[in-house]
Short mmCIF file of C-alpha atoms in Angstrom, two decimals:
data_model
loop_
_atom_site.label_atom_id
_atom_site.label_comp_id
_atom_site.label_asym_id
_atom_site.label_seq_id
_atom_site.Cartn_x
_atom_site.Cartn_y
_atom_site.Cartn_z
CA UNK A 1 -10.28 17.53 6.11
CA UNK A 2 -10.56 13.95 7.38
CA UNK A 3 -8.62 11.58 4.86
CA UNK A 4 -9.54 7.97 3.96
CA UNK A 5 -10.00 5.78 7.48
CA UNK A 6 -10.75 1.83 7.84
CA UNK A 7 -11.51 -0.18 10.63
CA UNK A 8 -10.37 -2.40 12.11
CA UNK A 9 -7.08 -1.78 11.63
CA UNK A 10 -5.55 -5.31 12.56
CA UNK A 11 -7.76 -8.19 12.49
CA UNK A 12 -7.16 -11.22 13.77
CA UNK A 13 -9.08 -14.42 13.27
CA UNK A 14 -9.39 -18.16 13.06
CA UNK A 15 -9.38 -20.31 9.44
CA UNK A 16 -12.81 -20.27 8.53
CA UNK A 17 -14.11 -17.25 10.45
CA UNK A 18 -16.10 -14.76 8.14
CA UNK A 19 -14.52 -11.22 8.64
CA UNK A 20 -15.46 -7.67 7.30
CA UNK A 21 -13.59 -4.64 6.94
CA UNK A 22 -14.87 -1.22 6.86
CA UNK A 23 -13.67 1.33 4.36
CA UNK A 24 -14.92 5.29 5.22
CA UNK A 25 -13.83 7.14 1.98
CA UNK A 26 -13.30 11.07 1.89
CA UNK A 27 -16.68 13.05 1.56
CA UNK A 28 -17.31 13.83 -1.74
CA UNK A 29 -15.50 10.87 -2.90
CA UNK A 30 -17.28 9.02 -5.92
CA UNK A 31 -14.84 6.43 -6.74
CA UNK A 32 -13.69 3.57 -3.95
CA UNK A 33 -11.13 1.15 -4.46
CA UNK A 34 -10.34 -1.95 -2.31
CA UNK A 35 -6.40 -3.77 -2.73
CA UNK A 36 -4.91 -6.52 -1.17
CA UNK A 37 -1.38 -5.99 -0.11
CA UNK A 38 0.51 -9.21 0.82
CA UNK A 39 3.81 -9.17 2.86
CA UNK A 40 6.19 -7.33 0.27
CA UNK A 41 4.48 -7.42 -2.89
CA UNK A 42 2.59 -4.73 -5.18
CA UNK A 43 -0.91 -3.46 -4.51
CA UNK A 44 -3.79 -6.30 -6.27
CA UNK A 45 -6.71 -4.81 -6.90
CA UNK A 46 -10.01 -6.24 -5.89
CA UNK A 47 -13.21 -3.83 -6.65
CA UNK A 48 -14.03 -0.88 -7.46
CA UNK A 49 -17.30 1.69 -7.12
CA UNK A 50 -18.18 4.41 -8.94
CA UNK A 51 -21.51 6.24 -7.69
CA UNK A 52 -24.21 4.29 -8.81
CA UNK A 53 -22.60 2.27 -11.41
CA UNK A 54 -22.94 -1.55 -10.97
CA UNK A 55 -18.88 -2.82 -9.42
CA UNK A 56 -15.77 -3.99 -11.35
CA UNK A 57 -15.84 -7.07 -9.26
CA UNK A 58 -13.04 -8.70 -11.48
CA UNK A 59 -10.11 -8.47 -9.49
CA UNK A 60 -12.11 -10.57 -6.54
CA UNK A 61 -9.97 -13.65 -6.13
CA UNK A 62 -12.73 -15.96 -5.26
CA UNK A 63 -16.72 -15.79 -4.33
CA UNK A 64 -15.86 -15.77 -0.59
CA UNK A 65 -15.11 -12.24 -1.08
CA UNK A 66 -17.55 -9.59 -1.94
CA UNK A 67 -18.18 -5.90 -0.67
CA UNK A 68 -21.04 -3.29 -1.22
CA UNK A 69 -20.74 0.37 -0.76
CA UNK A 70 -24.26 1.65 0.91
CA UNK A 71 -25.45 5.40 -0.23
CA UNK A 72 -22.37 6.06 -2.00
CA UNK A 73 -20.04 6.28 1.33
CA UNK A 74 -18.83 3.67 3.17
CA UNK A 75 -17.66 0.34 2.29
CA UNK A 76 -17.73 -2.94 3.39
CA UNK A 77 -15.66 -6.08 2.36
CA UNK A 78 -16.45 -9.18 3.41
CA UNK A 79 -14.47 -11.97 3.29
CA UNK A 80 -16.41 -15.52 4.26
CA UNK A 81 -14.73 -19.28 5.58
CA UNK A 82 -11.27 -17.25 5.66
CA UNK A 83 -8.40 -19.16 4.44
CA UNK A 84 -4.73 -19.04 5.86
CA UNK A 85 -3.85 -17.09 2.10
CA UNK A 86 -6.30 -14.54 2.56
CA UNK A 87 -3.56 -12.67 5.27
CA UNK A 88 -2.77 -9.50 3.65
CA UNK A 89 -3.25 -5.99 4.26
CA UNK A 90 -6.63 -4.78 2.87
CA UNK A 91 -6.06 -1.13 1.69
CA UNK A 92 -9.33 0.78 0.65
CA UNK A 93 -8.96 4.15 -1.86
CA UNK A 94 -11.10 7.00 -2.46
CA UNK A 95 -10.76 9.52 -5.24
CA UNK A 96 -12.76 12.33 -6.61
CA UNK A 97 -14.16 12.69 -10.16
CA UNK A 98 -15.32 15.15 -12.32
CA UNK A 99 -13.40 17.39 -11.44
CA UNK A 100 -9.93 18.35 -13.87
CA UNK A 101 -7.02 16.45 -12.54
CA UNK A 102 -8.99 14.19 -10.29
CA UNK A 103 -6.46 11.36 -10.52
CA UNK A 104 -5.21 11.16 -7.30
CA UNK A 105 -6.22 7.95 -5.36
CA UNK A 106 -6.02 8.78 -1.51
CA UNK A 107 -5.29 5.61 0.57
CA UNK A 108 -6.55 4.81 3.93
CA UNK A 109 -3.96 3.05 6.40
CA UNK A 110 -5.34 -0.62 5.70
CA UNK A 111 -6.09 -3.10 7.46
CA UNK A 112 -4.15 -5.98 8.55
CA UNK A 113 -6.02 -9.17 8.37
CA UNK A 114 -4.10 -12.13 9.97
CA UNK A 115 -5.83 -15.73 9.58
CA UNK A 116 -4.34 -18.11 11.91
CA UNK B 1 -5.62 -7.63 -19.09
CA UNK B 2 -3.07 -5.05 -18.21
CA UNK B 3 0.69 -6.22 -16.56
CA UNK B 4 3.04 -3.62 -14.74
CA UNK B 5 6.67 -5.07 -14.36
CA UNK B 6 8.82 -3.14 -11.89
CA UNK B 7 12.69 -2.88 -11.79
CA UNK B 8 14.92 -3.32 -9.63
CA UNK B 9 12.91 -4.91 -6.48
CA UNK B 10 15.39 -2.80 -4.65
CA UNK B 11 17.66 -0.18 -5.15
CA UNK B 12 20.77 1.03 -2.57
CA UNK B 13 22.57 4.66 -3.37
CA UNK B 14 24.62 7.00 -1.54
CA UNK B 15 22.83 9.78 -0.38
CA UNK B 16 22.96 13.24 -3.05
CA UNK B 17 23.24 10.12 -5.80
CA UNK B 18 20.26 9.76 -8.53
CA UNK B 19 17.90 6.96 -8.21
CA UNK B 20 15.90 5.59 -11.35
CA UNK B 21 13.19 2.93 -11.41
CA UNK B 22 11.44 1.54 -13.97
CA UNK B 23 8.40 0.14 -15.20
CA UNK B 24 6.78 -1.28 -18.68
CA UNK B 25 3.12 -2.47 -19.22
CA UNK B 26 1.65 -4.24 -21.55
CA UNK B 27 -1.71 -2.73 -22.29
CA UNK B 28 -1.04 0.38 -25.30
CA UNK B 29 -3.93 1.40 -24.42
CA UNK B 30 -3.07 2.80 -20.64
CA UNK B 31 -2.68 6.54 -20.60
CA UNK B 32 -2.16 7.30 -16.85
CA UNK B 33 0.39 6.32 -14.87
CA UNK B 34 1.21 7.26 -11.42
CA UNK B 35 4.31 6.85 -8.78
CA UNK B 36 3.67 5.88 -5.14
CA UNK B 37 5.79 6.10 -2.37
CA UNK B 38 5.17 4.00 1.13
CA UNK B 39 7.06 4.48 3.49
CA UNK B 40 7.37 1.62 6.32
CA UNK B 41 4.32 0.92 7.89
CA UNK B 42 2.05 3.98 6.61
CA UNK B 43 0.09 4.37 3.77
CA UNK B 44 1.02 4.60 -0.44
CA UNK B 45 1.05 8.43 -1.19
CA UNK B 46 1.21 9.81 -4.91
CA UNK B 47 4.26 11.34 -5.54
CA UNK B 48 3.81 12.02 -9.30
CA UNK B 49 2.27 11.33 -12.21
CA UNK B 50 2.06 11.42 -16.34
CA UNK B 51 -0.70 11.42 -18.71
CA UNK B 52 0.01 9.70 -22.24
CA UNK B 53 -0.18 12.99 -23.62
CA UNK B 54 3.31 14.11 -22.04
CA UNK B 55 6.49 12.62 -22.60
CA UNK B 56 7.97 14.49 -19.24
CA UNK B 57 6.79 15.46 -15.96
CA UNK B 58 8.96 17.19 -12.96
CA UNK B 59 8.28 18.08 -9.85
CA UNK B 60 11.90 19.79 -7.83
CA UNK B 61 13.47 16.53 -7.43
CA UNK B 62 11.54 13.92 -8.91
CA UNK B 63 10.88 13.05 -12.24
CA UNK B 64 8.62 10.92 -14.62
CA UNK B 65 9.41 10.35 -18.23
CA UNK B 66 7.32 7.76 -20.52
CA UNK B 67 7.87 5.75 -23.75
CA UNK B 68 4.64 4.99 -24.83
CA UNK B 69 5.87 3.13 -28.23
CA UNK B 70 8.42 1.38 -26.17
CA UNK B 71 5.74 1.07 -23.08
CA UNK B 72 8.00 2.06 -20.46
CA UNK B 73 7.62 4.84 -17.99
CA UNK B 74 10.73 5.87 -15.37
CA UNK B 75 10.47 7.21 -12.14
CA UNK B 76 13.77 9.57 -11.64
CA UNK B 77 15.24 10.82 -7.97
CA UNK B 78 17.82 13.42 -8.15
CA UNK B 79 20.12 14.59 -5.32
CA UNK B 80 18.43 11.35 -3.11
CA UNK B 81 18.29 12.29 0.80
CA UNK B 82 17.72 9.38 3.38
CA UNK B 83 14.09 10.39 3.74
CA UNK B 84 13.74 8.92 0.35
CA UNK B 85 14.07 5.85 1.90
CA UNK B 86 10.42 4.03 0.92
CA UNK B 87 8.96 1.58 -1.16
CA UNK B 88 8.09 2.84 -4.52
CA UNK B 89 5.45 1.53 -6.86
CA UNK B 90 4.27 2.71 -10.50
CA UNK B 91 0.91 1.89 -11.65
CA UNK B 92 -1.07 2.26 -15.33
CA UNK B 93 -4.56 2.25 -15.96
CA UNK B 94 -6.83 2.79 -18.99
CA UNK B 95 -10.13 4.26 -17.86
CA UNK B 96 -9.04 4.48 -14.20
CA UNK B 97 -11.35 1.49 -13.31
CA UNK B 98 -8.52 -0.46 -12.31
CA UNK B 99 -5.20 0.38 -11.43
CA UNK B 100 -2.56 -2.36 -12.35
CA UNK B 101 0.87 -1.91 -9.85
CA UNK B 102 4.09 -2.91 -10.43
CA UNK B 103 5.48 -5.22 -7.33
CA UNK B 104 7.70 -2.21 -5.73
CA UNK B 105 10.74 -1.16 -5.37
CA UNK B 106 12.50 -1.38 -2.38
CA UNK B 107 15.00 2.56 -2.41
CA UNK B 108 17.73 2.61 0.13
CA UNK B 109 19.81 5.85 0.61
CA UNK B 110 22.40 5.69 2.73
CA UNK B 111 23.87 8.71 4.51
#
């Protein structure tokens, strides 16, 4: 089946610019994760859904980032007045719970957001 | 809150040699820890993972063994072939809210 996709998947914009990025998890998926991947470092995490369960918004660096997940499926994160630090790679996960050994995170291919 | 240390950042060996990476958290109460592998460009993939409950898992080549009164869990390559070549990262969580990676190692096998 179709895995985890995101769009767009590079993004460039200007320093203060407002920017969102789409995550489309697998079907089925309950659980959604967004990370921020910058240029040779480990995965941060940012937020996380699970069904209908308020967010874990901790790992948001700052309030000009936020991101809902409408119906359960797809998810947006927005990113407002865009800084020059926010350049990363934006990676978006989707797993499956419930189910026994439904650890598995599946990753879609990011995307790369570039503020200039 | 929960912090994954990775070692090395990167790692060279001659192909067919054994490759080990490590990681230790802070967070004794983390009882899942998975292995990802990213390969230049693409996307992290799971490779393996452990529960708290085992001390050992393998999988043909690869490895995972974890410590969980030292807090340290390894990530073990035998008989390394140049597609091995990737980033690898470990990660721990608790409750699977968050995952907390380590900053990656960088594997280099050289034909």
């Amino acid at each position: 089946g179709a895995g985890v996709s995101q769009s767009p998947s590079n993004k460039v914009t200007e320093k203060g610019k407002d920017v969102e990025l789409r995550c489309d998890p697998i079907s089925g998926h309950t659980a959604l994760y967004w990370y921020r991947q910058s240029l040779g470092q480990g995965l941060e995490f940012l937020i996380y859904f699970q069904g209908n369960s308020a967010p874990d918004k901790s790992g948001l660096p700052s309030d000009r980032f936020s991101a809902e997940r409408t119906g359960g499926s797809v998810s947006t994160l927005t990113i407002q007045r865009t800084q020059q630090e926010d350049s990363a790679v934006y990676l978006c996960a989707s797993r499956a719970t419930g189910a026994v050994g439904s650890y598995e995170q599946y990753f879609g291919p990011g995307t790369r957001l570039t503020v200039t | 809150g929960e912090n994954v240390e990775q070692h090395p950042s990167t790692l060279s060996v001659q192909e067919g040699d054994s490759a080990v990476i490590k990681c230790t958290y802070s967070d004794s109460a983390s009882n899942y820890f998975p292995w990802y592998k990213q390969e230049l460009g693409k996307r992290p993939q799971l490779i393996i993972d452990i529960r708290s409950n085992v001390g050992e898992k393998k999988d043909q080549r690869i490895a995972v063994t974890l410590n969980k009164t030292a807090k340290h869990f390894s990530l073990h390559i035998t008989e390394t072939q140049p597609e091995d070549s990737a980033v690898y990262f470990c990660a721990a969580t608790q409750n699977f809210n968050k995952f907390y990676f380590g900053s990656g190692t960088k594997l280099n096998v050289k034909p």
